[in-house]
PDB file of C-alpha atoms and ligand atoms in Angstrom:
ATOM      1  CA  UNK B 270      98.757  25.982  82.772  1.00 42.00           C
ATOM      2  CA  UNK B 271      95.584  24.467  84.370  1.00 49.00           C
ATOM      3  CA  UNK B 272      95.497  22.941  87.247  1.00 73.00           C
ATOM      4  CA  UNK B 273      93.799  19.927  88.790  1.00 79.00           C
ATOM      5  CA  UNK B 274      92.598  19.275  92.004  1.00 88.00           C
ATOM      6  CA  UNK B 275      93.088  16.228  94.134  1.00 94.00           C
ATOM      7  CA  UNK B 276      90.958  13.991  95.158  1.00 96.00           C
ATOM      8  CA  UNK B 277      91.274  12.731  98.409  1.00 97.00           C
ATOM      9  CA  UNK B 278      89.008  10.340 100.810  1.00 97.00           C
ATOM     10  CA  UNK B 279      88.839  10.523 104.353  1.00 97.00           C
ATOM     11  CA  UNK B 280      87.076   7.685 106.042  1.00 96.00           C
ATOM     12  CA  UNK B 281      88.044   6.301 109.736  1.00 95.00           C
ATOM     13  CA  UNK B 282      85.626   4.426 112.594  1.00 94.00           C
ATOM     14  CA  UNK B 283      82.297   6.383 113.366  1.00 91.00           C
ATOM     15  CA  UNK B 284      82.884   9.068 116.185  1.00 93.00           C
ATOM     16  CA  UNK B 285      86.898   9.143 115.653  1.00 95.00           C
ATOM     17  CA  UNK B 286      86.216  13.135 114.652  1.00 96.00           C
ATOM     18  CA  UNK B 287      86.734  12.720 111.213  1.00 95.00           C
ATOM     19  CA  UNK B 288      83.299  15.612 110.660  1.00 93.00           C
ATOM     20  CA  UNK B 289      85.701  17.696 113.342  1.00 95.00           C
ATOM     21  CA  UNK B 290      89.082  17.884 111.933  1.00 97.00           C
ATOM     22  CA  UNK B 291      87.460  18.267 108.552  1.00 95.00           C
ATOM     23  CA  UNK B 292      85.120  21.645 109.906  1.00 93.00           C
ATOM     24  CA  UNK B 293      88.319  22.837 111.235  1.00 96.00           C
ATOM     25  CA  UNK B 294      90.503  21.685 107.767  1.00 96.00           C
ATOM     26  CA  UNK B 295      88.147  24.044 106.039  1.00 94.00           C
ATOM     27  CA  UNK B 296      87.943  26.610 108.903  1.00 95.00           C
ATOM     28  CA  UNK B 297      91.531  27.087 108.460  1.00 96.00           C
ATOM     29  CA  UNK B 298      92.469  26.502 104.981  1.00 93.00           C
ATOM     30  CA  UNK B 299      89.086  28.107 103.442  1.00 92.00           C
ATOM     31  CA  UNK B 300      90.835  28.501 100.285  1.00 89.00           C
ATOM     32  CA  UNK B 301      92.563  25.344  99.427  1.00 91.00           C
ATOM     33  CA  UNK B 302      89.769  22.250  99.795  1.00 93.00           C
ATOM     34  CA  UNK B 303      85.990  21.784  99.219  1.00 93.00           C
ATOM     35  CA  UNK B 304      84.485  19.340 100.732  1.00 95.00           C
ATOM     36  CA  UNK B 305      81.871  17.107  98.745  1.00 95.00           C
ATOM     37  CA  UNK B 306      78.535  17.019 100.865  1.00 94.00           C
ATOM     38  CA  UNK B 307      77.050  13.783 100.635  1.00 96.00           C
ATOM     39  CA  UNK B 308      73.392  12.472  99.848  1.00 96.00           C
ATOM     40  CA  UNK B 309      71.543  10.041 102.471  1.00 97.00           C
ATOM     41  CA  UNK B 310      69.004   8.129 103.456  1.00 98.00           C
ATOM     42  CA  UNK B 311      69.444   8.844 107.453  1.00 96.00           C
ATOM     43  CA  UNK B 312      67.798  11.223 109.742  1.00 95.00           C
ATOM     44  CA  UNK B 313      69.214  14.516 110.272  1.00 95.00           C
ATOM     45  CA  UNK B 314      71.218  14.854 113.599  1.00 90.00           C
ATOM     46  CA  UNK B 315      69.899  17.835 115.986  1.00 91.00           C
ATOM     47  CA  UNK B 316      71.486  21.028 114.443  1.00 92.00           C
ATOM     48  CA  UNK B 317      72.565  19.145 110.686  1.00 93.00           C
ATOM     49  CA  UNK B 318      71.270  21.227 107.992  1.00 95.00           C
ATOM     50  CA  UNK B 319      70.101  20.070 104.440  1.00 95.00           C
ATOM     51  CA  UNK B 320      72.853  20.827 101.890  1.00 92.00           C
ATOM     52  CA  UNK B 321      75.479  21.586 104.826  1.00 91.00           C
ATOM     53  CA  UNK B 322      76.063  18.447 106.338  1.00 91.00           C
ATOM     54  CA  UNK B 323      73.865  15.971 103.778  1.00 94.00           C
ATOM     55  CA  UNK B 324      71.406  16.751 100.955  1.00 94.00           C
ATOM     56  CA  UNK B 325      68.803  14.175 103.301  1.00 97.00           C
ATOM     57  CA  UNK B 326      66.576  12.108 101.099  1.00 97.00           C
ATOM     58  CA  UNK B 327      63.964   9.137 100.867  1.00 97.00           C
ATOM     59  CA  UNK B 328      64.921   5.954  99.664  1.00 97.00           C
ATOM     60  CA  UNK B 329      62.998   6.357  96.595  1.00 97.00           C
ATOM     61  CA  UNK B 330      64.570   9.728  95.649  1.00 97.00           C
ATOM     62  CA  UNK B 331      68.353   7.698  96.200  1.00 97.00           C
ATOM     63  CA  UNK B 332      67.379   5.315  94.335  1.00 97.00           C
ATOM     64  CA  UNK B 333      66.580   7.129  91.433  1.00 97.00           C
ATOM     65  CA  UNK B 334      69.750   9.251  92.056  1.00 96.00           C
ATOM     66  CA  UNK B 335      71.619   5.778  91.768  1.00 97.00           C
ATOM     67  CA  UNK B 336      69.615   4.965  88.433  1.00 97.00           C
ATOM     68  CA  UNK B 337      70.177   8.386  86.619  1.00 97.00           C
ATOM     69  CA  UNK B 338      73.943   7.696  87.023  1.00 95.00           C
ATOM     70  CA  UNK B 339      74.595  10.896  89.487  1.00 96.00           C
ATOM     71  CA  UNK B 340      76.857   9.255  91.990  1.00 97.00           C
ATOM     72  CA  UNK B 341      80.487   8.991  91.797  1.00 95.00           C
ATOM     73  CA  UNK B 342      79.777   6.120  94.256  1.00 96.00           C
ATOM     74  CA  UNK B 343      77.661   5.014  97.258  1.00 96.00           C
ATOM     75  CA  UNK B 344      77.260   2.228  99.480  1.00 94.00           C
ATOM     76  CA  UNK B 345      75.016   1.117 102.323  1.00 94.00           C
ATOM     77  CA  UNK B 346      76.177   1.793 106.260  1.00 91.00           C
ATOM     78  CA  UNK B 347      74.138   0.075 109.025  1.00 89.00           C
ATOM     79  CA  UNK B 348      70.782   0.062 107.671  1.00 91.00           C
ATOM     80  CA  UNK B 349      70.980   3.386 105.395  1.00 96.00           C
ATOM     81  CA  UNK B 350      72.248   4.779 102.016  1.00 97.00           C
ATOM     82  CA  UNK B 351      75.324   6.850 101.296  1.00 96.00           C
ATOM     83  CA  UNK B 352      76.490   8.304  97.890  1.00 97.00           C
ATOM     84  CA  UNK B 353      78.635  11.014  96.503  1.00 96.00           C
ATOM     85  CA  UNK B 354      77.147  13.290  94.016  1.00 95.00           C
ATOM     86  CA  UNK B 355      79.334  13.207  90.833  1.00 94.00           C
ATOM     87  CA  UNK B 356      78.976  17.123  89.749  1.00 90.00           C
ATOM     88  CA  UNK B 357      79.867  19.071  92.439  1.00 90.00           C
ATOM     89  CA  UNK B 358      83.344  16.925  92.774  1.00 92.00           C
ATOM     90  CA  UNK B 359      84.374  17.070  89.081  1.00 91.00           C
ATOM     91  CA  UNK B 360      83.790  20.254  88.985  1.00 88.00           C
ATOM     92  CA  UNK B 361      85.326  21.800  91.491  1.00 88.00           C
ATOM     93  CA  UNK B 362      88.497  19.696  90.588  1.00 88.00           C
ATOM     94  CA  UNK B 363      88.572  21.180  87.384  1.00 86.00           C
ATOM     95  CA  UNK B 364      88.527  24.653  88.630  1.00 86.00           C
ATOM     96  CA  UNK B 365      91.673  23.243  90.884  1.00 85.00           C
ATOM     97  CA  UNK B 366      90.326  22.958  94.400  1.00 88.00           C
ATOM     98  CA  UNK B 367      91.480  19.465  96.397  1.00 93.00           C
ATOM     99  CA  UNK B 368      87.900  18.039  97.032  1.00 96.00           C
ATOM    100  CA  UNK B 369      87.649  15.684  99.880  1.00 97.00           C
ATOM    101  CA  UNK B 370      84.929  12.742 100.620  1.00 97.00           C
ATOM    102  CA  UNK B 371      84.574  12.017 103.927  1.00 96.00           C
ATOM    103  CA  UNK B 372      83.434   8.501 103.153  1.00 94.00           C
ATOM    104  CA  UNK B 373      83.441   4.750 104.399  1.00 92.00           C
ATOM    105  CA  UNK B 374      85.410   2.224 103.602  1.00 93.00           C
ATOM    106  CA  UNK B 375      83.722   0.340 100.512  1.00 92.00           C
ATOM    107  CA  UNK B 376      82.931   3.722  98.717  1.00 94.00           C
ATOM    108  CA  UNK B 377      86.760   4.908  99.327  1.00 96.00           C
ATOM    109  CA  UNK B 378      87.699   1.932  97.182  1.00 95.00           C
ATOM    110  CA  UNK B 379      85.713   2.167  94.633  1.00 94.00           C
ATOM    111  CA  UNK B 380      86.663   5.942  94.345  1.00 96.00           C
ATOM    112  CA  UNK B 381      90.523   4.592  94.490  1.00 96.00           C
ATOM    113  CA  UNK B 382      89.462   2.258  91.486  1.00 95.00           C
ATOM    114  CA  UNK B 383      87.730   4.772  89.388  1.00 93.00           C
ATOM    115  CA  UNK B 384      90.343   7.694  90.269  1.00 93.00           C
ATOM    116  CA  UNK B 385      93.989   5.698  91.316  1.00 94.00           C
ATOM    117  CA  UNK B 386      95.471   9.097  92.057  1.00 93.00           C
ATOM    118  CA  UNK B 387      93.325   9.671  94.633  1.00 96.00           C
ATOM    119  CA  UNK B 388      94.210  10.008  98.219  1.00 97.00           C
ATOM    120  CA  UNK B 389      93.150   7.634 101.235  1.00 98.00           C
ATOM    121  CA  UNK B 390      93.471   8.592 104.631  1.00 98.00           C
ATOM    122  CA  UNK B 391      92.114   6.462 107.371  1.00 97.00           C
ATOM    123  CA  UNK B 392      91.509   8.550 110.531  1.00 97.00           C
ATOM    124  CA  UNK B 393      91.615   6.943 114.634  1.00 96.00           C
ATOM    125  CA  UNK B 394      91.147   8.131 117.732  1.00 97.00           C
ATOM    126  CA  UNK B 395      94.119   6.927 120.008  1.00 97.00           C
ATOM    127  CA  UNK B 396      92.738   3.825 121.701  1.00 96.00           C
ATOM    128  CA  UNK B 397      89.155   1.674 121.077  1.00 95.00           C
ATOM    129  CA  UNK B 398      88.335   3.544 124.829  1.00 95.00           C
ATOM    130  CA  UNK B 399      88.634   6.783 123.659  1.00 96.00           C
ATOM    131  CA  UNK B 400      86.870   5.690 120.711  1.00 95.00           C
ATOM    132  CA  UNK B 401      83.689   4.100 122.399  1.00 94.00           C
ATOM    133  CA  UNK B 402      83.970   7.650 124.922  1.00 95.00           C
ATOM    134  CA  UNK B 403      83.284  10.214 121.924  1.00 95.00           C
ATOM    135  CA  UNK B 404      80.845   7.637 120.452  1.00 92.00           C
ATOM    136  CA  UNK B 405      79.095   8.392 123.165  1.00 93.00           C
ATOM    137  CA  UNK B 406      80.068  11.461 124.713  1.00 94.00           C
ATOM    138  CA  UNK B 407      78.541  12.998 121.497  1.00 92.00           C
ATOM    139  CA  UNK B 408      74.834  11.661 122.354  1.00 90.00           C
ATOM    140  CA  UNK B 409      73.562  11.101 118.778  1.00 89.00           C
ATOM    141  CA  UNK B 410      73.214   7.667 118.735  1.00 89.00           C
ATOM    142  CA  UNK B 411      71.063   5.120 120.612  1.00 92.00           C
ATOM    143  CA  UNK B 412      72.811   2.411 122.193  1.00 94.00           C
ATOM    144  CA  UNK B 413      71.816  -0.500 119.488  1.00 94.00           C
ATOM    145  CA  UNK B 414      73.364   2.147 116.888  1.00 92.00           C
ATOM    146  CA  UNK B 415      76.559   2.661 118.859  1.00 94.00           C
ATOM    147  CA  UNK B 416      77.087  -1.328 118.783  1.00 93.00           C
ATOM    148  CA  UNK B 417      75.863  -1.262 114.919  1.00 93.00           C
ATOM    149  CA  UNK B 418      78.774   1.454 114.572  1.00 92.00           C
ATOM    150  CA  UNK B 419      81.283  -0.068 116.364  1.00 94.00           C
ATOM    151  CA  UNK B 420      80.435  -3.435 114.704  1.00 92.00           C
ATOM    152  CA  UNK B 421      81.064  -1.897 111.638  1.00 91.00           C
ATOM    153  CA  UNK B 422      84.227  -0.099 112.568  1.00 92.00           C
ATOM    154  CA  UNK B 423      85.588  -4.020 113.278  1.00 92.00           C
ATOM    155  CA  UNK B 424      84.876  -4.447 109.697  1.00 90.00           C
ATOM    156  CA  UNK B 425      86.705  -1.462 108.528  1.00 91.00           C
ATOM    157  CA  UNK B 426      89.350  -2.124 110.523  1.00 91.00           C
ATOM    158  CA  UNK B 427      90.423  -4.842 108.162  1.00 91.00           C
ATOM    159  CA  UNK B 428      90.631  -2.786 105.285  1.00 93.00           C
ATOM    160  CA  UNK B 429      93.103   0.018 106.662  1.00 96.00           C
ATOM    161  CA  UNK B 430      96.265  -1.719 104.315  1.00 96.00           C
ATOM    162  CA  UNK B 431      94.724  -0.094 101.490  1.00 96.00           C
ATOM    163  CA  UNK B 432      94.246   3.465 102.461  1.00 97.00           C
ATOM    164  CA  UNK B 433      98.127   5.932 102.031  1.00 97.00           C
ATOM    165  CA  UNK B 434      98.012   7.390 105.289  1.00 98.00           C
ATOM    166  CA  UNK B 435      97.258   7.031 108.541  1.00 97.00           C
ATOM    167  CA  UNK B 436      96.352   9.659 111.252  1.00 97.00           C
ATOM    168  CA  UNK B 437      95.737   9.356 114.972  1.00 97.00           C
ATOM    169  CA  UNK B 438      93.463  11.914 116.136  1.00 98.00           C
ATOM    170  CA  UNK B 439      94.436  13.161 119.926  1.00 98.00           C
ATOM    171  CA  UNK B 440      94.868  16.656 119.992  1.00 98.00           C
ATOM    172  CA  UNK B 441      92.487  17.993 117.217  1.00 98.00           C
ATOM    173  CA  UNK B 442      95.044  20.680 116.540  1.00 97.00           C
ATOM    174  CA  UNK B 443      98.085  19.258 115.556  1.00 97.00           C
ATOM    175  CA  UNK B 444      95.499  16.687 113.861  1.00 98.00           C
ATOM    176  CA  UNK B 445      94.560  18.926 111.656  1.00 98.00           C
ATOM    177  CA  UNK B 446      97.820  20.459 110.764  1.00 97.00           C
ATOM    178  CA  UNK B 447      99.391  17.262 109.939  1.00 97.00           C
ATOM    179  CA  UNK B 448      96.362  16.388 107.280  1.00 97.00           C
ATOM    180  CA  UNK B 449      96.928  20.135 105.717  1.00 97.00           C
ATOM    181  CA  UNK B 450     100.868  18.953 105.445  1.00 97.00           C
ATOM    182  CA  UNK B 451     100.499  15.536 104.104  1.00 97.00           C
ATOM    183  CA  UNK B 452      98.026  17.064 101.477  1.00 95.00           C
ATOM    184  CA  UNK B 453     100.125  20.030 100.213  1.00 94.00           C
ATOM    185  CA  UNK B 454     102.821  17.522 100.069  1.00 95.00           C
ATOM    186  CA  UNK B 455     100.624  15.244  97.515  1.00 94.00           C
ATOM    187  CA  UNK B 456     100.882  18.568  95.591  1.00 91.00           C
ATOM    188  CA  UNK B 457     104.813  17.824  95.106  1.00 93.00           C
ATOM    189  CA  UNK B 458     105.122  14.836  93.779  1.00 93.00           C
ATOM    190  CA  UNK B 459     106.889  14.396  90.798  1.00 93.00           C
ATOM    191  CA  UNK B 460     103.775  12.367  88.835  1.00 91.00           C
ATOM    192  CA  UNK B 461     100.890  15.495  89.826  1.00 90.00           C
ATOM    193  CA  UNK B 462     103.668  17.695  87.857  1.00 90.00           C
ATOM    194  CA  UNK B 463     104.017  16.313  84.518  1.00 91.00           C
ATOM    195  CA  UNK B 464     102.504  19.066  82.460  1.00 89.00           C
ATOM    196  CA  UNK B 465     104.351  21.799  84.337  1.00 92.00           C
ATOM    197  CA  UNK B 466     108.102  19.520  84.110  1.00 94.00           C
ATOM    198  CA  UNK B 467     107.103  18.385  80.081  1.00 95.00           C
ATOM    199  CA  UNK B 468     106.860  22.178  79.458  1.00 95.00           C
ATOM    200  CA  UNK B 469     110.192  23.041  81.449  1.00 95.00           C
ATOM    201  CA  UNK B 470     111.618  20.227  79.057  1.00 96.00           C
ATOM    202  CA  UNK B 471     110.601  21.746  76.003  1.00 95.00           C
ATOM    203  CA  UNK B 472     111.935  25.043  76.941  1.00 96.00           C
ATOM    204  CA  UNK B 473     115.636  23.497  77.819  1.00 96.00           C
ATOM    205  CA  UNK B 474     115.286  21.403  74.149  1.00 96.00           C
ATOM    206  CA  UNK B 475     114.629  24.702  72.400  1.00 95.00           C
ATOM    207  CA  UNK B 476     117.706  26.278  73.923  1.00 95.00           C
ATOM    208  CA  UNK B 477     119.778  23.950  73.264  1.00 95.00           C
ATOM    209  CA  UNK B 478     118.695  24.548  69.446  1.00 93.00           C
ATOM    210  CA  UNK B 479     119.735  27.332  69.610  1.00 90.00           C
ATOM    211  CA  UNK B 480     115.641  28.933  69.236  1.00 71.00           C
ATOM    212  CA  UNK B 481     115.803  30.989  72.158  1.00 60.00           C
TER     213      UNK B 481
HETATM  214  P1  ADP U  49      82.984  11.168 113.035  1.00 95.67           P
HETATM  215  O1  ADP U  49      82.648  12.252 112.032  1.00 95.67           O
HETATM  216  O2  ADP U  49      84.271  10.478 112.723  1.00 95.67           O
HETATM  217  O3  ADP U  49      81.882  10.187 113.261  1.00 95.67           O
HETATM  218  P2  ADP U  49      82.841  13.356 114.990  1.00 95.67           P
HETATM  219  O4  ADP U  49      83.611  14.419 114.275  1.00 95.67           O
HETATM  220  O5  ADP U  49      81.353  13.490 115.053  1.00 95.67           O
HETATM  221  O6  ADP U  49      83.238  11.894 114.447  1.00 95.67           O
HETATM  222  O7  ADP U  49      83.449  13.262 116.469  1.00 95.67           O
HETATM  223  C1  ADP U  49      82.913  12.363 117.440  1.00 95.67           C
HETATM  224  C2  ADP U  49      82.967  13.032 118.814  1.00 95.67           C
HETATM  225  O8  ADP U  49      84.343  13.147 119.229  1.00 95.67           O
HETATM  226  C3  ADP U  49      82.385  14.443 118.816  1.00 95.67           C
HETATM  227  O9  ADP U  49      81.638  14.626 120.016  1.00 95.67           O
HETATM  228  C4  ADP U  49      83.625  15.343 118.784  1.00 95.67           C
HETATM  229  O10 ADP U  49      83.388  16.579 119.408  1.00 95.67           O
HETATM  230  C5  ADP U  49      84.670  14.510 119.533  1.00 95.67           C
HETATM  231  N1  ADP U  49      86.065  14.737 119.069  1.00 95.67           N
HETATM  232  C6  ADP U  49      86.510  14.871 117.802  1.00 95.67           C
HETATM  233  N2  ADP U  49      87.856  15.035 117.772  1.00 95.67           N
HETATM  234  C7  ADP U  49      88.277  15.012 119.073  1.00 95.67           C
HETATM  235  C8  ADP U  49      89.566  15.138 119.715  1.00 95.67           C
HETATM  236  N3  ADP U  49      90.696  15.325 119.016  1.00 95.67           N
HETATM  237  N4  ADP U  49      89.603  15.067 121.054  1.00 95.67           N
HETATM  238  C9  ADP U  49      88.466  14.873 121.777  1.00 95.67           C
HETATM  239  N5  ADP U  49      87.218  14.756 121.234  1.00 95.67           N
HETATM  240  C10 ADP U  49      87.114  14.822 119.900  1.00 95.67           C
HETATM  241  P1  5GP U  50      77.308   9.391 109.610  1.00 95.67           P
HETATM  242  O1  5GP U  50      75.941   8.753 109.670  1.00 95.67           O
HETATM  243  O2  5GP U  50      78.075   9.195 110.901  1.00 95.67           O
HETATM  244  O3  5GP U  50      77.263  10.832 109.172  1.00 95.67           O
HETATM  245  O4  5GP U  50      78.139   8.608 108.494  1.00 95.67           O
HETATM  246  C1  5GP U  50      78.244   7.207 108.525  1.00 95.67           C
HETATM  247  C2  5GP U  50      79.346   6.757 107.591  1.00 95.67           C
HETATM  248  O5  5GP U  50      78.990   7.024 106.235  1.00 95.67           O
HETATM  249  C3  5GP U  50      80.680   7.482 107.822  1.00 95.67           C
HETATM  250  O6  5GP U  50      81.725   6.487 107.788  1.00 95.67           O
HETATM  251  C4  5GP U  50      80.780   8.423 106.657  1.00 95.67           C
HETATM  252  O7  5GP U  50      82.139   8.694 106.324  1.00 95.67           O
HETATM  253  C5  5GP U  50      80.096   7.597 105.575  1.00 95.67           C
HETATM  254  N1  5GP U  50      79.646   8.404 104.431  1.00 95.67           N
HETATM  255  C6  5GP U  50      79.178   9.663 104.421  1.00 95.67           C
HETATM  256  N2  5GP U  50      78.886  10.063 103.178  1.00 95.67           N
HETATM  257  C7  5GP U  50      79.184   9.022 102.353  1.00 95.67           C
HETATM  258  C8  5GP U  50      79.120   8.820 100.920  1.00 95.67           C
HETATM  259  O8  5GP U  50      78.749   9.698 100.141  1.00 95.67           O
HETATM  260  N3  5GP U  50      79.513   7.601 100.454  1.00 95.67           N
HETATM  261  C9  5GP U  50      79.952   6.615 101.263  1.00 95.67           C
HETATM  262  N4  5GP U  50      80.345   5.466 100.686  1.00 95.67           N
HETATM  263  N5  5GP U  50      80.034   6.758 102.604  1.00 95.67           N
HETATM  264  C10 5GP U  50      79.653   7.958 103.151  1.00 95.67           C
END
């Protein structure tokens, strides 16, 4: 019986270590997710690579990404383009991988819209100080950025209600764990096993024929 990945989207306020937990997420569980690299329109960070972190393009090039149709979605975030490149994803679902987008807000619903079994999980640090700290303690950002960001993460904010879960990021550790466990727990519920409980179903009906 084939199986499908999930999809799940894991957004949170800029600099609450979402990039962190998810580098250790894959550290860790190598075999279980892949994680969707995104195209944009920003500058590389010292010591991103293309194709690791982001396939980095020009505005034109995007743009012409968004008119040949190959983004599942993308949105705009403080003065540059996001998007999710639609091949990669499907296709490592079908081959039964749980792909996760580490995307914002607006993108995460649209994914929810497209895909309704998908996933959201909205990721905090454990107080708006520690928050403004790793923003930045991690010295990638100007200071006009850092108030664009946590501008933006007001915004966000509001739209938490929608997302499934919620996860505080303190220790990075137990962090982690507890997004492997809520996603291998996705894997149990009773509507992602239909095929596999329709064919126990027909086995039981054919006993009870008498066909067996
Ligand atoms: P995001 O991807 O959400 O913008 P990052 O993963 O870049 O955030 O993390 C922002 C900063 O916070 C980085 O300098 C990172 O090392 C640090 N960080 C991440 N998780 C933790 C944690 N659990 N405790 C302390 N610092 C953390
Ligand atoms: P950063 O510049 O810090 O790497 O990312 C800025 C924001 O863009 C983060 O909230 C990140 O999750 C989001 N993001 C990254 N890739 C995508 C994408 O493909 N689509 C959307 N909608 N948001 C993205």
């Amino acid at each position: 019986m084939s199986k499908q990945g999930i999809l799940t989207v894991v957004s949170g306020f800029s600099g609450s270590g979402k990039g962190t937990i998810m580098k250790r997420l894959l550290e860790k569980y190598p075999q279980n997710y892949a994680l969707s690299v995104s195209a944009t329109t920003r500058a590389p960070r010292p010591g991103e690579e293309e194709g690791r972190e982001y396939f980095f393009k020009s505005v034109e090039c995007f743009e012409q990404m968004i008119k040949d149709d190959a983004l599942l979605e993308y949105a705009r975030y403080v003065n540059n383009y996001y998007g999710t490149p639609k091949d990669y994803v499907l296709g490592q679902m079908a081959q039964g991988k749980d792909v996760i987008l580490e995307i914002e807000i607006q993108g995460a619903l649209k994914i929810k819209q497209k895909y309704p079994d998908t996933v959201l999980l909205f990721v905090t640090p454990p107080s708006f100080a520690e928050l403004e700290k790793r923003l930045v303690g991690r010295g990638t950002e100007t200071p006009e950025v850092i108030r664009d960001r946590l501008r933006r993460a007001g915004e966000e904010s509001l739209g938490v209600e929608n997302y499934d879960y919620l996860v505080i990021n303190d220790e990075l550790e137990a962090c982690v764990d507890q997004v492997h466990a809520i996603l291998q727990n996705e894997h149990t519920k009773v509507s992602r096993k239909i095929d596999f409980i329709n064919d126990f179903k027909l086995q039981l009906e054919q006993y009870a024929k008498g066909e067996n």
